[in-house]
Each structure stands twice: as structure tokens, then as C-alpha cells.
């Protein structure tokens, strides 16, 4: 705000005018001044140049004091110094002037001192604006301003105290002096911008309110004081009342549109900016630059606008570079050149040098912004720049202090500076103070700050990862949920197009790790999103190389589809062939494009990080998408090879080893062992990978599967001897012993048990595989133990309990150990018979291990025990799909459950399905004798079931097939009984065979005979029923045909009757037209003068308006033509009416006519009422309206006889209840002077029926329209 305007203090009475605001500052200072001196001549004076002033004002002061000049000389010289920005000399001049005037004393001296005190106050405020905010730092040129004499190290607070003291002195002289209110308001504004001593915002708000009150006092003293209005607007802006501030600035602009120093347009733009109308703010600042292109404030604010616009684009966007360049070079740099000590420009340029990491320039500009500004926000930016500098350089203590000062400069606590709060949280995290960092960040995350949510989610995620790596069983589910919540919130914010936030791959990778165990599908989605981001970052030259490679490997082809449409369009056959060829070509092109896209993606993936590709492939492998995982492993391996060409070192070699092993596992899962084996061998032979035991384990396992009795065991033994301490090798050896050992009921003699025991005692007592293996050993032993007596059952339960102990220990070490959980479920089901608990355990295990067939097998067992055969079959089939379609154990389980279902439901089809699965099991293991027994057993049971079924539920073929199966079963039992190791005692098997020979064969023979007889009888019954049905169908068809003939005859008669009626209607219409023509001829007459034919004209008499309502008069006017036509028709029908003269007759029946019209007016009925008819004195013609001649009903009765009405009007043959003559609708018209009379009423047209309402048929009543109206 201006301190001095045109040589006088702002707001002085008599000097404030709108014109003065438009002139530059100090424009009223003359180039020289004449000081009167005492001498011989009264006009003697000393001329002093105000352009080239002395550097030391002492001589001038001495001259002015000796001559005892007035205050205006002191003032002008002081302002001349101020004009040259030698404010200290100006202060010295004013101070000595005050001392000189004080010596004079008197009233005049006091008044002159008041003006000088006001000027001195404004000069102190000017010095305050240029003084540093805090004590100068280490940079020398920030400590003092050029030309300063005694205040090199004096701060703003020092000058504020001097200004306050001066203002108090002036107030003692005259408290109501108007310019003091303006100075006091500016003083309060500057005090409010200083750092608070108490750290509370209440003190600052109180200062701003006092400033606003002071400006109000100045405005009351002079409402034209625009500086006071702008000061009040500034106070309102600082209080956050931006709308009120905007009104103030706009008022100044309306009343003083040419003012530019200070410029209200800048204030208007700032208000718009705070009100989020940033484009309007830009417009205001642009207008300020149009008025004053060298406005440093407007230039730097325009730079800030473009910086804000650039923040909406990512750094790699070309728009960002263009907009950022405009902000820095066009506007901010210009403002800095205009005034390199402008605090806001220093802060903006400090941010630029911070990006360039030019720490020395950042330090210099940040301190200059802090020391020179009187705006807290700019000071906050300066402290933030210093904090960022120290943060980058690693001095966390200073960084935390500067972040704290930046936050405090903007209010701290609930307000403050968000980036500074975030910086303090970062420093706390670096110092290991995670609790305080999370507490601070949670407050920021509530405002949906993306950076705070990202850091907070990362802190919680790291806490979860640390707990997982340590192996501790500490519950971190709360931290896991919070981490996912915050990071997912960040992920959602990326989808907001208004925020234009660039996705961060680190967020997605953390989410993938958090989802890895519980939600692998979501984890895979996160990794795939990272893959898409990485693909977008592939260099363009690499993309071009990939495209060239795809074109070389899979060219599109040269055929032109559009050309096929232009050939052979006239030949339909060739046209059809052309169309088919076109469809084929389109299909080929689509397929080739799909192949090209897949090939392009595979090649582009080789430019991605191999770790990412490997992790994605592992998720696909776990989800049984083996082919896709194998392709990704191969791409990851190729990416490693490309990286390794640059000599990246040992890390890439380790990656190649791990990814190669994973690729071998993928080949092995695809059962492509010839490719898997060389991959494993390559891993083992790689330099530095000789101790990679996993590959050697897989090679030994493959050898064992390929040669289980020769090379396989040797490979296992050799591996075990070379790696006896490797737990993975010991686990494989224990698995091998499980299949190679001799079964024994003594656990201590079990070789597998001794091996696991040695592992737990000598290598690792927490080896989870050994613990699970021990549990399985005890579980199998308990299953084979006898349970006939109570003591045997008790020993068996103890074995189950020991198995559960081992499983429970394994689960304590690894809560996700699905195999140990299955062991507990098996023990619960077999020992406790608690199938519900076992089912719950297996269901949870299935959610964890979806690819393991054992869990589905156990679920099938449990569902079979609870007789839920459908679910048991479903789980067995799932296990068969996942474990191999030729697993004899699973096939036996399916045969058993289908057998139980068939027996329970007495279903022959279920028994047949059981037999099919038993036969498939025997095909897989033809040497197993118990599988042959199963088939024979099912065949005998199937024969028994078919024999027990009634004849209606079986067929002869099924019985004969059962007999054949029985014979096969008898032979099988006989052969099995003679085998060296039968599954059951031979005697029992022989008994079953003998029962089949002696009993069941005879039963089936009788069943075949009975079934044949039953089917013959049933066939005969079916034949008779079919014949009866056919006869009924024929009779029904005959009846339907007869009915159709009758209906056709009826339709014919109806059509004929309709034609006859149409002919009669035509005749009737013709007659009616002829009658209408005759009636019109009767209305025509010959003109006596011209001899031409014309219509008969009524005689006109005196007319009198009907005394009725206004509506009836209107009706009469509107329908006059229709009424005249109706009267003409009546006249033609009654010849007597034509002899009436035109004289007016006495109206004898006037009262009766009046009553009749009034009744008609009130009634809205469509027919004549009884009351209306009985009111007439006539017997037969009560409905005839009286004419204007007053002849009454007698004359009308004589003139219209009923016979004539019948003859003229009955078109249908003399029905006297019908209307005589059809007439057009006419309005009721009352014409008392008409010689021909009014139209007939319904009662007249219908004879003597006075008391009955007769609805009209096809012919409408002439008064129907009147009745409706």
C-alpha cells in the first residue's frame, strides 16, 4: 500500500482526490526549491536542487533550522529524499524538522508537527516493508539495503515499534486527525503479518480486526478515501472473508479505474483465486499487466497461475514443459528482474532451483524470501524450501525444524501447511518414530491427500511385511486392513480425471504383496496393472524393433478384401462364392491379427523388469494357467539375458537361476519332461549354482517317476548322500521312504518315522515337513489298528491324539499349512466321527489349496459318510480332474460312492456307473487283484438289485446283461480264491461263487422268463391301446371336420345376409336422397320479375327480441342460418302457413309461451319432460312453438295434420313412434313475427306421446342440438 502520494500522506484532508491517484508517486515534487533567508533584501532566497541532493543532509538541516522555515520546506526536502529512495535521510530531515518546530511552540507549531509526525510514521512503515523479517543470516547481501545508514541489521519489528511510538505522539496532539486512522490501519496490518509471540492465531485475528476498524474510521471521515477502502479489503482478505474483500476492491476499481499504484486489480485477482475462480483471477491479473506491464506483483502472480496449471499434467507430458516454461521465463523471471528482492519471486525461483538441486541458490533465495516478506504464506514457502534442501542433504534435524517453522507460519496445528506436515511425517519415519508419523499422516489422510495416504499405507504395509519376515505369530490383521484401505484409496484417486494423478507402481506392488496370501487374484491384477504401466514406458525405438520383428515373423498377407466385392457381381453363384471367400479371408485376417498381437506382447515383455514377469507367472502357475505362466517365465528369462548383456553383475545371474528353475517347473507341470530335464540340468551347471538343490531334487524326482525300481532309487540315494543336511533333500527322501518302506504296525520300526525323527532331533526341530510326516505316520498306524475291544479302541484313540499333536505343532509354526490341517480333519472324522467339524476343516483347506486333489478326496469321503452322495461324487470328480484321470484310488472311490448311491436309491443306472468306474480302475492297474474283486462284487450286487425290482422297472435286456455279469462274477470269484494273496479268505470267495451258481442263476433264469412274458403281455396291451387311441383320434378328427363344415356354412349365410342388408341400405339411401331432392324442389319458386327459379322467401314482420337470458340471444345470433333453414322446411311441409299475413296479431298465449321458454332455459335434458308437455293447453300439438302472428296452437294444428306428417316423413313404412321427416340439426330460434311459424317440437313430430321420452334412432331430432345447449 502506498505510504506517500504526490508529496503528501495518503488521506490528508484537502489533498485527497481521485485525480491524484492516477499520477505517479512524488510527481508533485519540484526540481528545485527556494528557501528564504534573512538578509538585506526581503526577497533573498537560496535555491536548492531537489534532483541532486546532498549525500549528507546535515547542512540542509542547519540551514532550515537557522532560518526557522515552515514545515512545508522540511516536508518537501524530506519527500525529495524519499523519492530517491534515501528513506533514512528523509527520516532524519523530518526528525530535525520536528525538533525545530518543537522549539517554536505555540498552536501553529503544534499543528505543523502533526503533519510531520504523520509523514514520519509513513516513512517508518516504508522502512518496515523493506526491512528483514528476522535477523539477517550468513548471506551478507541480505542484511542491509543500499543507502541504509543506521539500520543494517534492524528488523521489521524495530520499525513497527518506531511507527507505533510516532503514531501515539500524533494521537496525543489530535486523536481525531483523519490521516492517522489510515496509518493506524496499515500499522495493524503489518503487525498481523509478523510471527506470533504466543503461537496462537487469535492475536493475529485481533490485529486484523483492529486494522479493519481503523480503516472504517478513515472511511467515515472521508468516504472518498480509496486507500482506506483498499486497506479494509486487504484486512478482510487476511481474515479469509474473500467475498467481502472482493467487493471492496471492485468498489475502488469502479470509483478510481485509473489507479495502478497500488492496483486494485491485483487484489481482485487474489480474491478470485481464493474463491477458486482461477480463470477469473488470471483475467484480472492480465488486465493489471495491460495497464502496467512492469507490475512485478502482477507478473509473479501470473507465473503462479501457470505453475498451478502445469501441476495438472504429468512431468512427461509435453503440455507440462510448455506451460512451466511460460510460468518461469515469461512472468516469474521478468518479475525477478524488476525487483530481485521481491519475496514472492524469490520463493518461486527457489522452487525452480530446488528441482535443479542447486542448493546454494535455494539457500540464498529462501532466506531472502523469509527475511524480506511481510506475508506469512511467503515466509512459510521460504522455510519449506530450506527444509527440502536439508532433507535432500540428509540433515534430518534441521529439516524437521524448518518443516515445523513452515507449518507454524501458516497457522500450525489444524491449519498449517500441508506439504510441511507431510515433510515432518517423512522425517519422523526416517528417524524411526513411526507412531508419531502415522498419527500426523492420519490427520492428513482424512482430507484425502494422496501423498499422505500413500505414505501412511506404505508404513502400515512395511509393518505387516516385517512381521511376516520375522516369523512371529503377532496379529497384524488391523494393520493389513488399514494398509489396503489407504493404498486402495490412492488407487481409486487415479481414476478421477479432474485430479490427473499419475499412477505409482510402488503403490501397486505393495498392494500385490498385501493381497498375495489371502486374495491372489487381486494381487495378480495389481501386477498386471504395473505391467501395463511398464509397457507404456518402453522406448519408441524398441517398439519399432518389435513391430519389425512381428512383421517379419507373421506378415499379414497381400490379398485385398475390398477387391472381392467388385468381381462377378452379376453371377449369383460366383457372388455367393465371393461372399464365402470374403468371410474366410476376414476370419484368417482376424486370427492372424490375434497371433500378431500375442507375438508383439511377448516381444515387448522382454523389455520389462524380469522380477515383475516372474511374479506374474508364479500367480498364473498357482492358478493352473500353466501355458501362460510358461510363456511369462520364458519372457522373463529373455529379459534377464538382455540385461545381462550389459554386464549387470551377480544379481542378474541369480535371477536367471531362479527363473530357469521356474520355467522347468512349468514344463514339468505340462508333462513336457524332455524340455524340463535340460532346463534343470542347465540350472545345476550354471556357475555359482552348483548348490542349487531344488533343481537337483526335481531331477531326482523325475528319475524316480521314470524308473521307480532302478535308476530312480539310485538317484534319490545319491542326492541324499551328497546333500544330507539340506532339508528339501531330506523331505524328498522321506517321501521316497513312504512308498518304498515295508508296512509295519510298530511305529518304532518304521523307516520313515526314524528318518523324520532324526531330522527333528539333529537338524531342525521346527521342520514343518517332518512334523507333518510324523503326523501322517501315526494317522496311518491308528487307521490300521484293531478296534474290536475297548482297550484296542483306547490305544487307537491315543495314536490319533499323537498324530493330532504333530499336526498342531506344524500349524503353530505355519498357520497356512494345509496338509497339517487336513491331518487334523482326518483324525476328527475317523476317531471322533465328528463329520461336521471335519467338513468345516476341509472346506477351509480347499479355499487355501485349490489345486491339491487330496482335499477334494477327503471332502468326498466325508460327504459319503453323511450320505450326501451327489456332493461326494462332485468332489471325487474334482480330485480326479486335478490329480489325473487314471488314478485307480480315486476311481475306486467313485465306484464305491456310486455303488452306495445305487443301493440307497435302488438305481440300476447308479450301479452301472459304479461298475464303469471299477472297470476303469482295473484298466489303470490290471495287476491289482482287489480291483477285480470290486468288479465282481458290483456285478453280483447289480444282479441282485435287478432281480429284486418289479417287472415294470426293468427290461429284458437289463436282466440278460445282469445274468452275463453274474457269470463273469462267478468266474472272477473262483479265480480270485485261487490267487496267492486274495483280499478275503478263499472260503468266503468260494461261497459267494457257489451262491451265484446255485441260487442267483436260477433266480435270474426265472426272472428272464417272467420278464419276457411280462413284456409280451405289455406289448399286446400297448398294441390294443394304440389301436384304441388311433380310433379315437380318427373319430375326433371326423367330428372336428364336421364342425368346420357347419361353421363354414354359418359363415356363408352370414356373408349372404350381410350382402342383402348392404343392398337394402343402398336402396334406403337412394330413397332418402330422392325425398331430399323433392323437398328442395318444393322450396323453390319462380320470380315474378325475372322468371328465374329461387328459394321461397319468408315475409318479414316486426320482430321482438325474446325475453330470455343472454346466452339464448347469443345462441340465436350464432345459429340464425340454421333456424331459418329449419323454418323453411316446416313451411314447405305445412302449406297453410304460407297464407298467413305479415300483420302482428295479439299475443293471447304470451304468458304460456314465456313460461315455456323459461322452462326450456333451465332444463338441460335431451328430451321433453312431462312437466313441459302438460303445461300446454293443446291436446295434440303442445310442442309446436307459437309464431310471430299469434295464431296459437289451433292454427298450427290445422296447418300440420298428422296424416300429412306421416306421409311426408315416415321413410321406414309407417311406424308412428318414429320421427316423420329426418332433419338437420338446428338451433332453437324464437321469432315471434315470423309468418311461417317456428320449427316443430319433438312432441309434435312424435304424435300424441306427451309423457314418454322417445330416443331417436338413425334420424336425429331437429331440436337435439338445442337440447344439448
PDB file of C-alpha atoms in Angstrom, residues 1041-1173:
ATOM      1  CA  UNK A1041     -64.175 -81.845 -39.768  1.00  0.00           C
ATOM      2  CA  UNK A1042     -67.987 -81.871 -39.388  1.00  0.00           C
ATOM      3  CA  UNK A1043     -67.836 -78.875 -37.040  1.00  0.00           C
ATOM      4  CA  UNK A1044     -65.682 -77.000 -39.502  1.00  0.00           C
ATOM      5  CA  UNK A1045     -68.257 -77.663 -42.263  1.00  0.00           C
ATOM      6  CA  UNK A1046     -71.087 -76.367 -40.070  1.00  0.00           C
ATOM      7  CA  UNK A1047     -69.065 -73.292 -39.168  1.00  0.00           C
ATOM      8  CA  UNK A1048     -68.274 -72.683 -42.845  1.00  0.00           C
ATOM      9  CA  UNK A1049     -71.997 -72.893 -43.721  1.00  0.00           C
ATOM     10  CA  UNK A1050     -72.819 -70.419 -40.964  1.00  0.00           C
ATOM     11  CA  UNK A1051     -70.155 -68.036 -42.220  1.00  0.00           C
ATOM     12  CA  UNK A1052     -71.580 -68.313 -45.737  1.00  0.00           C
ATOM     13  CA  UNK A1053     -75.105 -67.491 -44.538  1.00  0.00           C
ATOM     14  CA  UNK A1054     -73.873 -64.565 -42.525  1.00  0.00           C
ATOM     15  CA  UNK A1055     -71.990 -63.200 -45.530  1.00  0.00           C
ATOM     16  CA  UNK A1056     -75.078 -63.589 -47.694  1.00  0.00           C
ATOM     17  CA  UNK A1057     -77.245 -61.838 -45.123  1.00  0.00           C
ATOM     18  CA  UNK A1058     -74.695 -59.063 -44.897  1.00  0.00           C
ATOM     19  CA  UNK A1059     -74.769 -58.563 -48.663  1.00  0.00           C
ATOM     20  CA  UNK A1060     -78.567 -58.435 -48.602  1.00  0.00           C
ATOM     21  CA  UNK A1061     -78.535 -55.856 -45.816  1.00  0.00           C
ATOM     22  CA  UNK A1062     -75.997 -53.752 -47.708  1.00  0.00           C
ATOM     23  CA  UNK A1063     -78.277 -53.769 -50.771  1.00  0.00           C
ATOM     24  CA  UNK A1064     -81.248 -52.722 -48.692  1.00  0.00           C
ATOM     25  CA  UNK A1065     -79.208 -49.934 -47.118  1.00  0.00           C
ATOM     26  CA  UNK A1066     -78.240 -48.658 -50.545  1.00  0.00           C
ATOM     27  CA  UNK A1067     -81.899 -48.606 -51.623  1.00  0.00           C
ATOM     28  CA  UNK A1068     -82.844 -46.765 -48.460  1.00  0.00           C
ATOM     29  CA  UNK A1069     -80.115 -44.182 -49.033  1.00  0.00           C
ATOM     30  CA  UNK A1070     -81.282 -43.634 -52.599  1.00  0.00           C
ATOM     31  CA  UNK A1071     -84.891 -43.118 -51.451  1.00  0.00           C
ATOM     32  CA  UNK A1072     -83.734 -40.655 -48.851  1.00  0.00           C
ATOM     33  CA  UNK A1073     -81.744 -38.706 -51.414  1.00  0.00           C
ATOM     34  CA  UNK A1074     -84.808 -38.612 -53.700  1.00  0.00           C
ATOM     35  CA  UNK A1075     -87.015 -37.306 -50.893  1.00  0.00           C
ATOM     36  CA  UNK A1076     -84.442 -34.637 -50.101  1.00  0.00           C
ATOM     37  CA  UNK A1077     -84.386 -33.566 -53.746  1.00  0.00           C
ATOM     38  CA  UNK A1078     -88.181 -33.305 -53.829  1.00  0.00           C
ATOM     39  CA  UNK A1079     -88.225 -31.236 -50.662  1.00  0.00           C
ATOM     40  CA  UNK A1080     -85.704 -28.817 -52.102  1.00  0.00           C
ATOM     41  CA  UNK A1081     -87.833 -28.551 -55.285  1.00  0.00           C
ATOM     42  CA  UNK A1082     -90.842 -27.722 -53.133  1.00  0.00           C
ATOM     43  CA  UNK A1083     -88.949 -24.860 -51.515  1.00  0.00           C
ATOM     44  CA  UNK A1084     -88.159 -23.295 -54.936  1.00  0.00           C
ATOM     45  CA  UNK A1085     -90.457 -20.714 -56.579  1.00  0.00           C
ATOM     46  CA  UNK A1086     -90.482 -18.576 -59.760  1.00  0.00           C
ATOM     47  CA  UNK A1087     -89.509 -14.939 -59.527  1.00  0.00           C
ATOM     48  CA  UNK A1088     -92.326 -12.778 -60.945  1.00  0.00           C
ATOM     49  CA  UNK A1089     -89.940 -10.182 -62.261  1.00  0.00           C
ATOM     50  CA  UNK A1090     -87.115 -12.228 -63.772  1.00  0.00           C
ATOM     51  CA  UNK A1091     -88.807 -15.588 -64.206  1.00  0.00           C
ATOM     52  CA  UNK A1092     -85.911 -17.381 -62.546  1.00  0.00           C
ATOM     53  CA  UNK A1093     -86.226 -20.157 -60.024  1.00  0.00           C
ATOM     54  CA  UNK A1094     -85.262 -19.185 -56.483  1.00  0.00           C
ATOM     55  CA  UNK A1095     -85.910 -20.196 -52.932  1.00  0.00           C
ATOM     56  CA  UNK A1096     -89.082 -19.160 -51.271  1.00  0.00           C
ATOM     57  CA  UNK A1097     -88.549 -16.063 -49.080  1.00  0.00           C
ATOM     58  CA  UNK A1098     -90.416 -15.518 -45.811  1.00  0.00           C
ATOM     59  CA  UNK A1099     -92.436 -12.497 -45.195  1.00  0.00           C
ATOM     60  CA  UNK A1100     -90.798 -10.183 -42.763  1.00  0.00           C
ATOM     61  CA  UNK A1101     -92.729  -8.668 -39.931  1.00  0.00           C
ATOM     62  CA  UNK A1102     -91.945  -6.777 -36.809  1.00  0.00           C
ATOM     63  CA  UNK A1103     -89.634  -8.758 -34.657  1.00  0.00           C
ATOM     64  CA  UNK A1104     -89.317  -8.637 -30.978  1.00  0.00           C
ATOM     65  CA  UNK A1105     -86.438  -9.999 -29.076  1.00  0.00           C
ATOM     66  CA  UNK A1106     -87.172 -12.884 -26.885  1.00  0.00           C
ATOM     67  CA  UNK A1107     -87.111 -12.128 -23.203  1.00  0.00           C
ATOM     68  CA  UNK A1108     -84.599 -14.645 -22.040  1.00  0.00           C
ATOM     69  CA  UNK A1109     -81.080 -14.998 -20.894  1.00  0.00           C
ATOM     70  CA  UNK A1110     -78.077 -13.528 -22.618  1.00  0.00           C
ATOM     71  CA  UNK A1111     -76.887 -16.987 -23.595  1.00  0.00           C
ATOM     72  CA  UNK A1112     -80.059 -17.665 -25.592  1.00  0.00           C
ATOM     73  CA  UNK A1113     -79.603 -14.417 -27.505  1.00  0.00           C
ATOM     74  CA  UNK A1114     -76.094 -15.383 -28.389  1.00  0.00           C
ATOM     75  CA  UNK A1115     -77.321 -18.774 -29.490  1.00  0.00           C
ATOM     76  CA  UNK A1116     -79.940 -17.156 -31.672  1.00  0.00           C
ATOM     77  CA  UNK A1117     -77.330 -14.991 -33.408  1.00  0.00           C
ATOM     78  CA  UNK A1118     -74.904 -17.846 -33.980  1.00  0.00           C
ATOM     79  CA  UNK A1119     -77.422 -20.320 -35.310  1.00  0.00           C
ATOM     80  CA  UNK A1120     -79.683 -17.948 -37.176  1.00  0.00           C
ATOM     81  CA  UNK A1121     -78.974 -19.546 -40.503  1.00  0.00           C
ATOM     82  CA  UNK A1122     -79.802 -22.998 -39.250  1.00  0.00           C
ATOM     83  CA  UNK A1123     -83.011 -21.734 -37.652  1.00  0.00           C
ATOM     84  CA  UNK A1124     -84.146 -20.087 -40.875  1.00  0.00           C
ATOM     85  CA  UNK A1125     -83.497 -23.271 -42.801  1.00  0.00           C
ATOM     86  CA  UNK A1126     -85.465 -25.314 -40.322  1.00  0.00           C
ATOM     87  CA  UNK A1127     -88.366 -22.894 -40.514  1.00  0.00           C
ATOM     88  CA  UNK A1128     -88.277 -23.117 -44.307  1.00  0.00           C
ATOM     89  CA  UNK A1129     -88.574 -26.886 -44.097  1.00  0.00           C
ATOM     90  CA  UNK A1130     -91.577 -26.609 -41.798  1.00  0.00           C
ATOM     91  CA  UNK A1131     -93.175 -24.071 -44.110  1.00  0.00           C
ATOM     92  CA  UNK A1132     -92.763 -26.435 -47.018  1.00  0.00           C
ATOM     93  CA  UNK A1133     -94.373 -29.227 -45.031  1.00  0.00           C
ATOM     94  CA  UNK A1134     -97.390 -27.081 -43.913  1.00  0.00           C
ATOM     95  CA  UNK A1135     -98.975 -25.194 -46.813  1.00  0.00           C
ATOM     96  CA  UNK A1136    -101.421 -23.397 -44.560  1.00  0.00           C
ATOM     97  CA  UNK A1137     -98.611 -21.397 -43.007  1.00  0.00           C
ATOM     98  CA  UNK A1138     -97.863 -19.667 -46.288  1.00  0.00           C
ATOM     99  CA  UNK A1139    -101.267 -17.883 -46.291  1.00  0.00           C
ATOM    100  CA  UNK A1140    -100.579 -16.028 -43.091  1.00  0.00           C
ATOM    101  CA  UNK A1141    -100.284 -12.298 -43.416  1.00  0.00           C
ATOM    102  CA  UNK A1142     -97.456 -10.288 -42.060  1.00  0.00           C
ATOM    103  CA  UNK A1143     -99.539  -8.297 -39.564  1.00  0.00           C
ATOM    104  CA  UNK A1144     -98.813  -8.552 -35.946  1.00  0.00           C
ATOM    105  CA  UNK A1145    -101.568 -10.389 -34.070  1.00  0.00           C
ATOM    106  CA  UNK A1146    -102.481 -10.007 -30.467  1.00  0.00           C
ATOM    107  CA  UNK A1147    -100.433 -12.395 -28.352  1.00  0.00           C
ATOM    108  CA  UNK A1148    -103.099 -14.285 -26.445  1.00  0.00           C
ATOM    109  CA  UNK A1149    -100.855 -17.018 -25.262  1.00  0.00           C
ATOM    110  CA  UNK A1150     -97.922 -14.839 -24.296  1.00  0.00           C
ATOM    111  CA  UNK A1151     -97.799 -15.903 -20.687  1.00  0.00           C
ATOM    112  CA  UNK A1152     -97.816 -19.565 -21.703  1.00  0.00           C
ATOM    113  CA  UNK A1153     -95.018 -19.004 -24.208  1.00  0.00           C
ATOM    114  CA  UNK A1154     -92.954 -17.201 -21.611  1.00  0.00           C
ATOM    115  CA  UNK A1155     -93.306 -19.985 -19.129  1.00  0.00           C
ATOM    116  CA  UNK A1156     -92.391 -22.485 -21.780  1.00  0.00           C
ATOM    117  CA  UNK A1157     -89.203 -20.627 -22.752  1.00  0.00           C
ATOM    118  CA  UNK A1158     -88.159 -20.211 -19.145  1.00  0.00           C
ATOM    119  CA  UNK A1159     -88.583 -23.912 -18.543  1.00  0.00           C
ATOM    120  CA  UNK A1160     -86.562 -24.661 -21.662  1.00  0.00           C
ATOM    121  CA  UNK A1161     -83.837 -22.324 -20.486  1.00  0.00           C
ATOM    122  CA  UNK A1162     -83.480 -24.039 -17.140  1.00  0.00           C
ATOM    123  CA  UNK A1163     -83.629 -27.578 -18.408  1.00  0.00           C
ATOM    124  CA  UNK A1164     -80.511 -29.313 -19.735  1.00  0.00           C
ATOM    125  CA  UNK A1165     -82.283 -32.530 -20.694  1.00  0.00           C
ATOM    126  CA  UNK A1166     -82.142 -34.061 -24.158  1.00  0.00           C
ATOM    127  CA  UNK A1167     -85.874 -34.921 -24.236  1.00  0.00           C
ATOM    128  CA  UNK A1168     -89.119 -33.165 -23.371  1.00  0.00           C
ATOM    129  CA  UNK A1169     -90.201 -33.637 -19.806  1.00  0.00           C
ATOM    130  CA  UNK A1170     -93.726 -34.466 -18.614  1.00  0.00           C
ATOM    131  CA  UNK A1171     -93.990 -31.128 -16.880  1.00  0.00           C
ATOM    132  CA  UNK A1172     -93.246 -29.228 -20.082  1.00  0.00           C
ATOM    133  CA  UNK A1173     -95.877 -31.126 -22.123  1.00  0.00           C
TER     134      UNK A1173
END
